[in-house]
């Protein structure tokens, strides 16, 4: 898998395991170490602008080494409303990626 689009596969797998689609989500956050990552993933997954990195992404908020995943999940969890579902994705480098799907109770 090519580095910039690696989060797509991880996020699609997470949605598949949960039986959800992008339409079921209120929030999607992708860590973009480079702007192209954000744009490519959003386009490939057809993520609406209004739910995509609504508070800014890693370029604007920062992504400290070793804490990018915490920043993603923390930002999402603290800005969601009860009942909201959100999906995060991040490149791990070298073509790997991770995704986390959460629901705020």
mmCIF file of C-alpha atoms in Angstrom:
data_model
loop_
_atom_site.group_PDB
_atom_site.id
_atom_site.type_symbol
_atom_site.label_atom_id
_atom_site.label_comp_id
_atom_site.label_asym_id
_atom_site.label_seq_id
_atom_site.Cartn_x
_atom_site.Cartn_y
_atom_site.Cartn_z
ATOM 1 C CA UNK A 1 0.000 0.000 0.000
ATOM 2 C CA UNK A 2 1.294 3.442 -0.837
ATOM 3 C CA UNK A 3 2.116 5.569 2.190
ATOM 4 C CA UNK A 4 -0.261 8.524 1.602
ATOM 5 C CA UNK A 5 -3.354 6.355 1.134
ATOM 6 C CA UNK A 6 -2.619 3.671 3.728
ATOM 7 C CA UNK A 7 -5.238 5.022 6.188
ATOM 8 C CA UNK A 8 -7.979 4.304 3.638
ATOM 9 C CA UNK A 9 -7.539 0.535 3.877
ATOM 10 C CA UNK A 10 -7.388 0.584 7.683
ATOM 11 C CA UNK A 11 -10.460 2.813 7.932
ATOM 12 C CA UNK A 12 -12.433 0.709 5.443
ATOM 13 C CA UNK A 13 -11.598 -2.404 7.466
ATOM 14 C CA UNK A 14 -12.712 -0.771 10.724
ATOM 15 C CA UNK A 15 -16.011 0.296 9.146
ATOM 16 C CA UNK A 16 -16.477 -3.198 7.686
ATOM 17 C CA UNK A 17 -15.897 -4.907 11.050
ATOM 18 C CA UNK A 18 -18.500 -2.622 12.647
ATOM 19 C CA UNK A 19 -20.989 -2.894 9.777
ATOM 20 C CA UNK A 20 -20.957 0.887 9.282
ATOM 21 C CA UNK A 21 -20.433 3.307 6.412
ATOM 22 C CA UNK A 22 -19.222 6.909 6.239
ATOM 23 C CA UNK A 23 -22.900 7.953 6.232
ATOM 24 C CA UNK A 24 -23.248 6.525 9.770
ATOM 25 C CA UNK A 25 -20.527 8.804 11.168
ATOM 26 C CA UNK A 26 -20.650 12.287 12.624
ATOM 27 C CA UNK A 27 -16.868 12.781 12.702
ATOM 28 C CA UNK A 28 -13.832 11.589 10.726
ATOM 29 C CA UNK A 29 -10.281 12.566 11.681
ATOM 30 C CA UNK A 30 -7.207 11.660 9.668
ATOM 31 C CA UNK A 31 -3.700 12.580 10.767
ATOM 32 C CA UNK A 32 -2.051 14.186 7.797
ATOM 33 C CA UNK A 33 1.675 14.452 8.179
ATOM 34 C CA UNK A 34 1.504 15.855 4.643
ATOM 35 C CA UNK A 35 -1.469 17.693 3.102
ATOM 36 C CA UNK A 36 -1.688 15.174 0.256
ATOM 37 C CA UNK A 37 -2.562 12.423 2.779
ATOM 38 C CA UNK A 38 -5.616 14.339 3.924
ATOM 39 C CA UNK A 39 -6.838 15.216 0.448
ATOM 40 C CA UNK A 40 -6.291 11.764 -1.055
ATOM 41 C CA UNK A 41 -7.981 9.904 1.802
ATOM 42 C CA UNK A 42 -10.953 12.255 1.891
ATOM 43 C CA UNK A 43 -11.491 11.869 -1.845
ATOM 44 C CA UNK A 44 -11.030 8.086 -1.898
ATOM 45 C CA UNK A 45 -13.492 7.558 0.962
ATOM 46 C CA UNK A 46 -15.954 10.257 -0.170
ATOM 47 C CA UNK A 47 -15.925 11.934 3.255
ATOM 48 C CA UNK A 48 -18.138 15.056 3.443
ATOM 49 C CA UNK A 49 -16.319 18.286 4.314
ATOM 50 C CA UNK A 50 -18.577 19.035 7.295
ATOM 51 C CA UNK A 51 -17.510 15.908 9.234
ATOM 52 C CA UNK A 52 -13.874 15.753 8.107
ATOM 53 C CA UNK A 53 -11.235 17.127 10.513
ATOM 54 C CA UNK A 54 -13.772 19.769 11.612
ATOM 55 C CA UNK A 55 -11.386 21.330 14.157
ATOM 56 C CA UNK A 56 -8.338 21.198 11.908
ATOM 57 C CA UNK A 57 -5.889 18.422 11.282
ATOM 58 C CA UNK A 58 -2.325 17.654 12.263
ATOM 59 C CA UNK A 59 -0.891 20.418 10.115
ATOM 60 C CA UNK A 60 -2.870 23.091 11.967
ATOM 61 C CA UNK A 61 -3.080 21.469 15.429
ATOM 62 C CA UNK A 62 0.255 19.665 15.474
ATOM 63 C CA UNK A 63 1.201 16.021 15.793
ATOM 64 C CA UNK A 64 4.002 15.525 18.310
ATOM 65 C CA UNK A 65 6.177 12.480 17.708
ATOM 66 C CA UNK A 66 4.726 9.480 19.511
ATOM 67 C CA UNK A 67 1.425 11.133 20.416
ATOM 68 C CA UNK A 68 -0.338 11.655 17.096
ATOM 69 C CA UNK A 69 -2.807 8.836 17.761
ATOM 70 C CA UNK A 70 -3.606 10.199 21.216
ATOM 71 C CA UNK A 71 -4.177 13.633 19.721
ATOM 72 C CA UNK A 72 -6.548 12.194 17.126
ATOM 73 C CA UNK A 73 -8.682 10.182 19.538
ATOM 74 C CA UNK A 74 -8.547 12.848 22.258
ATOM 75 C CA UNK A 75 -9.664 15.635 19.932
ATOM 76 C CA UNK A 76 -12.472 13.492 18.589
ATOM 77 C CA UNK A 77 -13.693 12.232 21.958
ATOM 78 C CA UNK A 78 -13.804 15.705 23.473
ATOM 79 C CA UNK A 79 -15.704 17.271 20.575
ATOM 80 C CA UNK A 80 -18.310 14.547 19.984
ATOM 81 C CA UNK A 81 -21.830 14.532 21.409
ATOM 82 C CA UNK A 82 -23.343 11.475 23.124
ATOM 83 C CA UNK A 83 -24.410 8.949 20.498
ATOM 84 C CA UNK A 84 -21.975 10.265 17.880
ATOM 85 C CA UNK A 85 -19.741 7.821 16.046
ATOM 86 C CA UNK A 86 -16.327 8.807 14.779
ATOM 87 C CA UNK A 87 -13.480 7.258 12.831
ATOM 88 C CA UNK A 88 -9.791 8.110 12.970
ATOM 89 C CA UNK A 89 -7.007 7.036 10.661
ATOM 90 C CA UNK A 90 -3.254 7.478 10.706
ATOM 91 C CA UNK A 91 -0.261 6.444 8.594
ATOM 92 C CA UNK A 92 2.295 4.396 10.488
ATOM 93 C CA UNK A 93 4.986 4.963 7.903
ATOM 94 C CA UNK A 94 6.279 2.579 5.280
ATOM 95 C CA UNK A 95 2.775 1.807 4.034
ATOM 96 C CA UNK A 96 1.192 0.763 7.346
ATOM 97 C CA UNK A 97 -1.800 2.431 8.937
ATOM 98 C CA UNK A 98 -4.141 2.228 11.908
ATOM 99 C CA UNK A 99 -7.774 3.167 12.426
ATOM 100 C CA UNK A 100 -9.999 3.543 15.480
ATOM 101 C CA UNK A 101 -13.785 3.702 15.460
ATOM 102 C CA UNK A 102 -15.440 5.134 18.579
ATOM 103 C CA UNK A 103 -18.943 5.914 19.800
ATOM 104 C CA UNK A 104 -19.419 8.483 22.526
ATOM 105 C CA UNK A 105 -21.777 7.198 25.195
#
